[in-house]
C-alpha cells in the first residue's frame, strides 16, 4: 500500500535569512498566513516516486512547511510493474515523446484505477473532509474523484508537459481528463502545458525551485568538493582502499555504499576539465545522445576535457532505467580507445540520500561545463541546480529549460535537441572563453536567486490555497 516519507522540519528562519529584507518580510508574512489558513487541516502530498524532480521538490519544501506548524505529509503510491509502466507511458506521452509505443486504452485505465483505489483504501480513515491534497503528476491524479467525494480540497500538480501537443498527447489527456476535471485547481510548470479542455481559470502556473540550504545546493568549499569526489571514487586522487582504481581500465563495480559506482571509465583525472550531465536514466534525458555528441565532436574539444555521465543507481525493479544505462555502457565499449579513455559513466547510490545529494552538489561545482541534453523537460531541476552554482550551462531549448536560460545571457541554448554539432560547438566555446563562461555563470546564479528559490515557490502555494479555502 501507500507508504509515508517522513519529513522532519527544517528552520524557515534559516531560509528567510538568505533573502533580502523585502523578500524576507514577505516570506515571513506568508508563513503566518499559511499557518492561519491551514490550522486544523492536514496537507497531503501524493506522488508516485520519491526520487527525480518531484522527490527533490517535496523533500526540500515540506520541511519548511512543517516548520511553519502545518501538518504536511507525503504519501507515495504503491503499484505493480504494469501500473508503473502505464505511469511512465503517460509521462513520456505528455512530453510528446512516446517511448514504448504501448496503448493507453480501456484495459490500462481499468488497471490504473484499480491500483489507485487499492492504495486509497489503506489510508481511508486518514484523508478526510477539509484536508488539502496535492496530487503530483499523471500517476496520482486518478485519486481526485474519490478524494473530492470525501470532501477534500484537491489540487493536481502536474510537473510535465509539452509546448507542441500532438495526437499522441491528446490520447494521454483523454485518459486523464475525467480525473483532472475533479480537481479544484491544476498547477502547471508552464502556461503552454495547459490542455485544451481545461479552463484557464482553474490553472495556475508555478515554476519549481531549488533549496539553497539543502545538501544538493548548499555552499561547498573547493577542498570539500575535492575530498567528497575523491572519497567517492569519482575523481582520481588519494582514493581509499577498495575504491575503484584510477587507471581508466575496465568497468569497475564497487559496492561501497557511500561511494559512487564507476560503471565505465574509472574516476575522472584530477587535472581534467569535466563536462557533466546528471540525470535519471530516462530516454528523454538523452545521455546516450550526449555520448554520441562527445564522440563525434571529440576532435573539436581540448585534450583535457573528460565527459562524465552521472545518474542514480538503478533500482532492481526498474528495467526501463536499466536498459538506458546498459545502452550507454554498450556504446562506451564501442568507442575508440582515445575517446573511451576520456569518457566516464557513474551511478550514485541512493542508500544515503544526504550523501547522494552532496555528491551531485560536488560534481556540479567541480564541472567545467554542465550539459542538459534533454529531448523534453517539464522544468529541469538539474539545470536550476547548475545555474545556482554559477556554472556555465549548455542545454537544449526544450520545455521549462527555456524559462531558466536566456541564450547568451546566463547559459547557452541549443535550439534543436538533435543538433549534436551545435551542442559541441557551444561547449567548445565555453571552454575556450573562460571570461565569457564566468560572466554567464554569474548571471545564472542571480537568475536563480531572483526567480527559482523555495521562498517564491512556497508563497505561490500560499496564494493558491488562500483563494481556495
Ligand atoms: N538527481 C539526484 N541524484 C542522481 C541523479 C539525479 O539527486 O543521481 C536529482 C537531480 O539533482 C534533480 C532531480 O534528481 O534534483 C531530477 O530532477 P529534474 O527536474 O532535472 O528531472 P526529472 O528527474 O524530474 O525528470
Coordinates of C-alpha atoms and ligand atoms in Angstrom, one line a residue:
X1 CA 0.0 0.0 0.0
X2 CA 0.9 3.7 0.1
X3 CA 3.9 4.4 2.2
X4 CA 4.8 7.6 4.1
X5 CA 8.0 9.6 3.6
X6 CA 8.9 11.1 7.0
X7 CA 9.5 14.8 6.9
X8 CA 11.5 16.5 9.6
X9 CA 11.1 20.2 10.0
X10 CA 13.8 22.5 8.7
X11 CA 14.0 26.1 10.1
X12 CA 12.1 28.6 8.0
X13 CA 14.1 31.3 9.6
X14 CA 17.3 30.0 8.0
X15 CA 15.7 30.2 4.6
X16 CA 14.3 33.7 5.4
X17 CA 17.8 34.8 6.4
X18 CA 19.1 34.1 2.9
X19 CA 16.7 36.7 1.5
X20 CA 16.9 40.5 1.2
X21 CA 14.8 42.5 3.6
X22 CA 11.7 42.9 1.4
X23 CA 11.6 39.2 0.4
X24 CA 12.2 38.2 4.0
X25 CA 9.3 40.2 5.3
X26 CA 7.0 38.9 2.5
X27 CA 8.1 35.3 3.2
X28 CA 7.6 35.5 7.0
X29 CA 4.2 37.1 6.5
X30 CA 3.3 34.3 4.0
X31 CA 4.2 31.6 6.5
X32 CA 1.9 33.3 9.1
X33 CA -0.9 33.4 6.6
X34 CA -0.4 29.7 5.8
X35 CA -0.4 28.8 9.4
X36 CA -3.8 30.5 9.9
X37 CA -5.3 29.1 6.7
X38 CA -4.3 25.6 7.3
X39 CA -5.0 25.4 11.1
X40 CA -6.8 22.1 11.8
X41 CA -6.3 20.8 8.3
X42 CA -3.8 18.3 7.0
X43 CA -1.9 18.9 3.8
X44 CA -1.3 15.6 1.9
X45 CA 1.1 15.3 -1.0
X46 CA 0.8 12.1 -3.0
X47 CA 3.4 11.2 -5.6
X48 CA 4.3 8.0 -7.4
X49 CA 8.0 8.3 -6.7
X50 CA 10.3 9.6 -4.0
X51 CA 13.1 10.3 -6.5
X52 CA 13.7 12.6 -9.5
X53 CA 12.5 16.1 -9.6
X54 CA 9.2 15.5 -7.7
X55 CA 11.0 13.7 -4.9
X56 CA 13.6 16.5 -4.8
X57 CA 10.9 19.2 -4.5
X58 CA 8.9 17.5 -1.8
X59 CA 12.0 16.7 0.1
X60 CA 13.1 20.3 0.1
X61 CA 9.8 22.2 0.5
X62 CA 7.9 20.1 3.0
X63 CA 10.4 20.5 5.9
X64 CA 9.8 24.3 5.7
X65 CA 6.0 23.8 5.6
X66 CA 6.3 21.6 8.8
X67 CA 8.4 24.2 10.5
X68 CA 5.6 26.7 9.9
X69 CA 3.5 24.5 12.1
X70 CA 1.5 22.9 9.3
X71 CA 0.6 19.3 9.3
X72 CA 2.1 18.4 5.9
X73 CA 2.5 14.8 4.9
X74 CA 3.8 12.8 2.0
X75 CA 2.5 9.6 0.7
X76 CA 4.0 7.5 -2.1
X77 CA 1.7 5.3 -4.2
X78 CA 2.5 1.6 -4.4
X79 CA 1.8 -0.3 -7.6
X80 CA 2.8 -3.3 -9.6
X81 CA 5.1 -3.2 -12.7
X82 CA 2.1 -2.7 -15.0
X83 CA 1.0 0.4 -13.1
X84 CA 4.4 2.0 -13.2
X85 CA 4.7 1.1 -16.9
X86 CA 1.4 2.9 -17.5
X87 CA 2.5 5.9 -15.4
X88 CA 5.8 6.1 -17.3
X89 CA 3.9 5.9 -20.6
X90 CA 1.6 8.8 -19.6
X91 CA 4.7 10.7 -18.5
X92 CA 6.5 10.3 -21.8
X93 CA 3.4 10.8 -23.9
X94 CA 2.6 14.1 -22.1
X95 CA 6.1 15.1 -23.0
X96 CA 5.1 14.4 -26.7
X97 CA 7.8 11.6 -26.7
X98 CA 6.1 8.2 -26.7
X99 CA 9.0 5.9 -25.8
X100 CA 7.5 2.4 -25.6
X101 CA 4.6 3.0 -28.1
X102 CA 2.2 1.0 -25.8
X103 CA -1.5 1.6 -25.6
X104 CA -3.5 3.8 -23.2
X105 CA -6.9 2.2 -23.6
X106 CA -9.7 0.8 -21.5
X107 CA -7.5 -2.0 -20.1
X108 CA -4.8 0.3 -19.0
X109 CA -7.4 2.7 -17.5
X110 CA -9.0 -0.2 -15.5
X111 CA -5.7 -1.2 -14.1
X112 CA -4.7 2.3 -13.3
X113 CA -8.0 2.9 -11.4
X114 CA -7.8 -0.4 -9.6
X115 CA -4.3 0.2 -8.3
X116 CA -5.1 3.7 -7.1
X117 CA -8.3 2.6 -5.4
X118 CA -6.5 -0.1 -3.6
X119 CA -3.9 2.5 -2.4
X120 CA -6.6 4.8 -1.1
X121 CA -8.4 2.0 0.8
X122 CA -5.4 1.7 3.0
X123 CA -5.4 5.3 4.1
X124 CA -9.2 5.7 4.2
X125 CA -9.5 6.9 7.8
X126 CA -6.8 9.5 7.3
X127 CA -7.8 11.7 4.4
X128 CA -11.0 13.5 5.4
X129 CA -13.2 16.4 4.6
X130 CA -11.4 19.7 4.7
X131 CA -8.0 18.2 4.2
X132 CA -5.9 19.6 1.3
X133 CA -4.5 17.0 -1.1
X134 CA -1.8 17.8 -3.7
X135 CA -1.7 15.1 -6.3
X136 CA 1.6 15.0 -8.2
X137 CA 1.8 14.1 -11.9
X138 CA -0.4 11.8 -14.0
X139 CA 0.3 8.7 -11.9
X140 CA -1.8 10.1 -9.0
X141 CA -4.5 12.3 -10.5
X142 CA -6.8 9.3 -10.7
X143 CA -7.3 9.7 -7.0
X144 CA -9.1 13.1 -7.5
X145 CA -12.7 11.9 -7.9
X146 CA -12.8 9.8 -4.8
X147 CA -10.9 12.4 -2.7
X148 CA -13.4 15.1 -3.8
X149 CA -16.3 12.8 -2.8
X150 CA -14.8 12.7 0.7
X151 CA -14.7 16.5 0.8
X152 CA -11.0 17.0 0.4
X153 CA -9.7 20.1 -1.4
X154 CA -7.8 18.6 -4.4
X155 CA -5.0 20.3 -6.3
X156 CA -3.4 18.5 -9.2
X157 CA 0.3 19.5 -9.6
X158 CA 1.5 18.4 -13.0
X159 CA 5.3 18.7 -13.4
X160 CA 5.4 17.7 -17.1
X161 CA 4.1 18.9 -20.4
X162 CA 4.9 19.9 -23.9
X163 CA 4.9 23.1 -25.9
X164 CA 3.8 21.2 -29.0
X165 CA 1.0 18.8 -28.2
X166 CA 0.0 16.3 -30.9
X167 CA -2.4 13.5 -31.5
X168 CA -0.4 11.3 -29.1
X169 CA -0.5 13.8 -26.2
X170 CA -4.3 14.1 -26.8
X171 CA -4.5 10.4 -26.0
X172 CA -2.9 10.8 -22.7
X173 CA -5.1 13.8 -21.9
X174 CA -8.2 11.9 -22.8
X175 CA -7.1 9.2 -20.4
X176 CA -6.7 11.7 -17.6
X177 CA -9.5 14.2 -18.3
X178 CA -12.2 12.6 -16.2
X179 CA -9.9 12.7 -13.2
X180 CA -8.4 16.2 -13.9
X181 CA -12.0 17.6 -14.2
X182 CA -12.5 16.7 -10.5
X183 CA -9.5 18.7 -9.2
X184 CA -10.3 22.1 -7.7
X185 CA -7.1 23.6 -9.2
X186 CA -4.4 22.5 -11.6
X187 CA -0.9 23.7 -11.2
X188 CA 1.4 23.6 -14.3
X189 CA 5.1 24.5 -14.7
X190 CA 4.4 26.4 -18.0
X191 CA 1.3 28.1 -19.4
X192 CA 1.8 26.3 -22.7
X193 CA 1.2 22.9 -20.9
X194 CA -2.5 23.6 -20.4
X195 CA -4.6 21.1 -22.3
X196 CA -7.4 22.5 -24.4
X197 CA -10.3 21.1 -22.3
X198 CA -9.0 22.9 -19.1
X199 CA -10.4 26.3 -18.4
X200 CA -7.6 28.8 -17.8
X201 CA -9.4 29.9 -14.7
X202 CA -8.6 26.7 -12.8
X203 CA -5.0 26.7 -13.9
X204 CA -2.1 28.3 -12.0
X205 CA 1.4 28.4 -13.4
X206 CA 4.1 27.8 -10.8
X207 CA 7.7 27.1 -11.5
X208 CA 9.6 24.6 -9.4
X209 CA 12.5 25.8 -7.2
X210 CA 15.8 24.8 -5.6
X211 CA 16.6 25.0 -1.9
X212 CA 19.8 27.0 -1.4
X213 CA 20.3 25.3 2.0
X214 CA 19.9 21.7 1.0
X215 CA 22.7 19.2 0.8
X216 CA 22.3 19.4 -3.0
X217 CA 22.7 23.2 -3.2
X218 CA 24.5 24.5 -0.1
X219 CA 27.9 26.1 -0.5
X220 CA 30.8 23.7 -0.5
X221 CA 34.4 24.9 -0.3
X222 CA 36.6 23.7 -3.2
X223 CA 38.6 21.5 -0.8
X224 CA 35.4 19.8 0.4
X225 CA 34.4 19.2 -3.2
X226 CA 37.7 17.6 -4.0
X227 CA 37.5 15.4 -0.8
X228 CA 34.0 14.3 -1.4
X229 CA 34.6 13.3 -5.0
X230 CA 37.9 11.6 -4.4
X231 CA 36.5 9.6 -1.4
X232 CA 33.6 8.5 -3.6
X233 CA 35.9 7.4 -6.4
X234 CA 34.5 9.8 -8.9
X235 CA 37.7 11.8 -9.1
X236 CA 41.1 10.2 -9.2
X237 CA 43.3 11.1 -6.2
X238 CA 44.0 9.6 -2.8
X239 CA 41.2 7.1 -3.1
X240 CA 40.6 5.0 0.0
X241 CA 41.4 1.3 -0.2
X242 CA 38.7 -0.7 -2.0
X243 CA 37.6 2.3 -4.1
X244 CA 37.8 1.9 -7.9
X245 CA 41.3 2.5 -9.3
X246 CA 42.3 5.4 -11.4
X247 CA 43.8 3.6 -14.4
X248 CA 40.8 4.2 -16.6
X249 CA 40.7 0.5 -17.1
X250 CA 37.8 -1.8 -17.4
X251 CA 34.4 -1.0 -15.7
X252 CA 34.7 -1.3 -12.0
X253 CA 31.9 -2.1 -9.8
X254 CA 32.5 -1.3 -6.1
X255 CA 29.7 -1.9 -3.6
X256 CA 30.9 0.9 -1.3
X257 CA 27.5 2.2 -0.1
X258 CA 28.7 5.8 0.4
X259 CA 30.9 6.0 -2.7
X260 CA 30.0 6.1 -6.3
X261 CA 30.0 3.1 -8.6
X262 CA 32.0 3.8 -11.7
X263 CA 30.3 1.8 -14.3
X264 CA 32.7 2.7 -17.1
X265 CA 35.9 4.6 -17.5
X266 CA 37.1 4.8 -13.9
X267 CA 37.5 8.1 -12.0
X268 CA 37.9 11.4 -13.8
X269 CA 41.6 12.5 -13.6
X270 CA 42.1 15.3 -11.1
X271 CA 43.6 17.7 -13.7
X272 CA 40.8 17.1 -16.3
X273 CA 38.2 19.7 -17.2
X274 CA 34.9 17.9 -16.6
X275 CA 31.9 18.0 -18.9
X276 CA 29.0 16.8 -16.8
X277 CA 25.4 15.7 -17.2
X278 CA 23.5 14.5 -14.1
X279 CA 20.2 12.8 -14.9
X280 CA 17.9 9.9 -14.2
X281 CA 18.4 7.0 -16.7
X282 CA 15.5 8.0 -18.8
X283 CA 15.3 8.1 -22.6
X284 CA 14.2 11.8 -22.6
X285 CA 17.4 12.9 -20.8
X286 CA 19.4 11.6 -23.8
X287 CA 22.5 10.6 -22.0
X288 CA 23.4 8.4 -25.0
X289 CA 22.9 11.3 -27.3
X290 CA 25.4 13.3 -25.3
X291 CA 27.9 10.4 -25.5
X292 CA 27.5 10.4 -29.3
X293 CA 27.9 14.2 -29.5
X294 CA 31.1 13.9 -27.5
X295 CA 32.4 11.1 -29.7
X296 CA 31.5 13.0 -32.9
X297 CA 32.9 16.3 -31.7
X298 CA 35.9 14.8 -30.0
X299 CA 38.5 16.5 -32.2
X300 CA 36.9 19.9 -31.7
X301 CA 37.3 19.7 -27.9
X302 CA 40.5 20.4 -25.9
X303 CA 42.6 17.4 -24.8
X304 CA 42.0 17.9 -21.1
X305 CA 38.2 17.6 -21.4
X306 CA 36.5 14.5 -20.0
X307 CA 32.9 13.6 -20.2
X308 CA 31.1 12.2 -17.1
X309 CA 27.5 10.9 -17.3
X310 CA 26.2 10.5 -13.8
X311 CA 22.9 9.0 -12.8
X312 CA 21.3 7.4 -9.9
X313 CA 21.9 3.8 -9.0
X314 CA 19.2 1.8 -10.8
X315 CA 16.5 0.2 -8.6
X316 CA 16.3 -3.6 -9.1
X317 CA 12.7 -3.4 -10.5
X318 CA 13.4 -0.5 -12.8
X319 CA 14.0 -2.4 -16.1
X320 CA 13.5 0.7 -18.2
X321 CA 16.3 2.6 -16.5
X322 CA 18.5 -0.5 -16.6
X323 CA 18.0 -0.6 -20.3
X324 CA 19.0 3.0 -20.8
X325 CA 22.1 2.6 -18.7
X326 CA 23.0 -0.6 -20.5
X327 CA 22.8 1.3 -23.8
X328 CA 25.3 3.8 -22.6
X329 CA 27.7 1.2 -21.3
X330 CA 27.5 -0.7 -24.6
X331 CA 28.2 2.5 -26.6
X332 CA 31.1 3.2 -24.3
X333 CA 32.5 -0.3 -25.1
X334 CA 32.3 0.6 -28.8
X335 CA 34.2 3.9 -28.5
X336 CA 37.7 4.3 -30.0
X337 CA 40.2 3.9 -27.2
X338 CA 41.2 7.6 -27.3
X339 CA 37.6 8.7 -26.8
X340 CA 36.8 5.9 -24.3
X341 CA 39.7 7.0 -22.0
X342 CA 38.1 10.4 -21.7
X343 CA 34.5 9.2 -21.1
X344 CA 33.1 8.0 -17.8
X345 CA 29.8 6.6 -16.6
X346 CA 28.9 6.7 -12.9
X347 CA 25.9 5.6 -10.7
X348 CA 25.4 7.5 -7.5
X349 CA 24.0 5.2 -4.7
X350 CA 20.7 6.2 -3.1
X351 CA 21.1 4.3 0.2
X352 CA 22.2 7.5 1.9
X353 CA 20.2 10.4 0.3
X354 CA 22.2 13.1 2.0
X355 CA 25.4 11.6 0.6
X356 CA 23.8 11.3 -2.8
X357 CA 22.8 14.9 -2.8
X358 CA 26.3 16.0 -1.6
X359 CA 27.9 14.1 -4.5
X360 CA 25.6 15.8 -7.0
X361 CA 26.4 19.1 -5.4
X362 CA 30.1 18.5 -5.5
X363 CA 30.0 17.2 -9.2
X364 CA 28.1 20.3 -10.3
X365 CA 30.6 22.6 -8.5
X366 CA 33.6 20.7 -10.0
X367 CA 32.3 20.7 -13.6
X368 CA 33.9 23.0 -16.1
X369 CA 30.7 22.9 -18.2
X370 CA 27.3 21.3 -17.3
X371 CA 25.2 19.9 -20.1
X372 CA 21.5 19.1 -20.1
X373 CA 20.7 17.5 -23.4
X374 CA 17.1 16.6 -22.7
X375 CA 14.7 15.9 -25.5
X376 CA 11.8 17.2 -23.3
X377 CA 11.8 18.7 -19.9
X378 CA 9.0 19.8 -17.6
X379 CA 11.2 22.3 -15.9
X380 CA 14.6 20.6 -15.3
X381 CA 15.8 21.0 -11.8
X382 CA 19.3 19.8 -12.7
X383 CA 19.5 23.0 -14.8
X384 CA 18.4 25.2 -11.9
X385 CA 20.9 23.4 -9.7
X386 CA 23.7 24.0 -12.1
X387 CA 22.8 27.7 -12.6
X388 CA 22.6 28.3 -8.9
X389 CA 26.2 27.1 -8.6
X390 CA 27.3 29.7 -11.1
X391 CA 28.3 27.1 -13.7
X392 CA 28.3 27.7 -17.4
X393 CA 25.5 25.5 -18.8
X394 CA 24.7 24.3 -22.3
X395 CA 21.1 22.9 -22.6
X396 CA 18.6 22.1 -25.2
X397 CA 15.8 24.7 -25.7
X398 CA 13.0 22.4 -24.6
X399 CA 10.2 22.9 -22.1
X400 CA 11.0 24.6 -18.8
X401 CA 14.7 24.9 -19.7
X402 CA 13.6 27.9 -21.8
X403 CA 12.2 29.6 -18.7
X404 CA 15.6 29.3 -17.0
X405 CA 18.1 30.1 -19.6
X406 CA 18.2 33.2 -21.8
X407 CA 20.6 32.2 -24.5
X408 CA 23.9 34.0 -24.3
X409 CA 23.0 35.8 -21.1
X410 CA 23.0 33.1 -18.3
X411 CA 23.8 30.0 -20.3
X412 CA 23.7 28.7 -23.9
X413 CA 20.7 27.1 -25.5
X414 CA 20.9 24.6 -28.4
X415 CA 17.7 25.2 -30.4
X416 CA 17.4 21.7 -31.9
X417 CA 18.0 18.8 -29.5
X418 CA 19.2 16.7 -32.4
X419 CA 21.9 19.2 -33.3
X420 CA 24.9 17.4 -31.9
X421 CA 27.3 19.7 -33.8
X422 CA 25.7 22.8 -32.3
X423 CA 25.9 21.3 -28.8
X424 CA 29.6 20.6 -29.1
X425 CA 30.3 24.0 -30.6
X426 CA 28.6 25.6 -27.6
X427 CA 30.6 23.5 -25.2
X428 CA 33.8 24.3 -27.0
X429 CA 33.1 28.0 -26.9
X430 CA 32.6 28.0 -23.2
X431 CA 35.9 26.1 -22.7
X432 CA 37.8 28.4 -25.0
X433 CA 36.3 31.6 -23.5
X434 CA 36.6 31.4 -19.7
X435 CA 35.7 35.0 -19.1
X436 CA 32.5 34.6 -21.1
X437 CA 31.8 31.4 -19.2
X438 CA 32.3 33.1 -15.9
X439 CA 30.0 36.0 -16.9
X440 CA 27.3 33.6 -17.8
X441 CA 27.8 31.8 -14.5
X442 CA 27.4 35.0 -12.5
X443 CA 24.2 35.8 -14.4
X444 CA 23.0 32.3 -13.9
X445 CA 23.3 32.4 -10.1
X446 CA 21.5 35.8 -10.0
X447 CA 18.7 34.4 -12.1
X448 CA 18.1 31.5 -9.7
X449 CA 18.3 33.8 -6.7
X450 CA 15.6 36.1 -8.2
X451 CA 13.2 33.5 -9.6
X452 CA 13.8 30.0 -8.6
X453 CA 14.3 29.6 -4.9
X454 CA 12.0 27.9 -2.4
X455 CA 10.5 31.0 -0.9
X456 CA 8.9 32.2 -4.1
X457 CA 7.5 28.7 -4.7
X458 CA 6.1 28.3 -1.2
X459 CA 4.5 31.8 -1.4
X460 CA 2.7 30.9 -4.6
X461 CA 1.2 27.9 -2.9
X462 CA 0.0 30.0 -0.1
X463 CA -1.7 32.4 -2.6
X464 CA -3.3 29.4 -4.3
X465 CA -4.6 28.0 -1.0
X466 CA -5.7 31.4 0.1
X467 CA -8.0 31.6 -2.8
X468 CA -9.3 28.0 -2.4
X469 CA -10.0 27.7 1.3
Ligands
LIG1 N1 19.3 13.5 -9.1 C1 19.9 13.1 -7.9 N2 20.8 12.1 -8.0 C2 21.2 11.5 -9.2 C3 20.5 11.9 -10.3 C4 19.6 12.9 -10.3 O1 19.7 13.6 -6.8 O2 22.0 10.6 -9.1 C5 18.3 14.6 -8.9 C6 18.8 15.9 -9.6 O3 19.8 16.5 -8.9 C7 17.5 16.7 -9.6 C8 16.4 15.5 -9.8 O4 17.1 14.3 -9.5 O5 17.2 17.3 -8.4 C9 15.9 15.5 -11.2 O6 15.0 16.5 -11.5 P1 14.8 17.1 -12.9 O7 13.7 18.1 -12.8 O8 16.0 17.5 -13.5 O9 14.2 15.8 -13.8 P2 13.2 14.6 -13.5 O10 14.0 13.5 -12.9 O11 12.2 15.1 -12.6 O12 12.7 14.3 -14.9

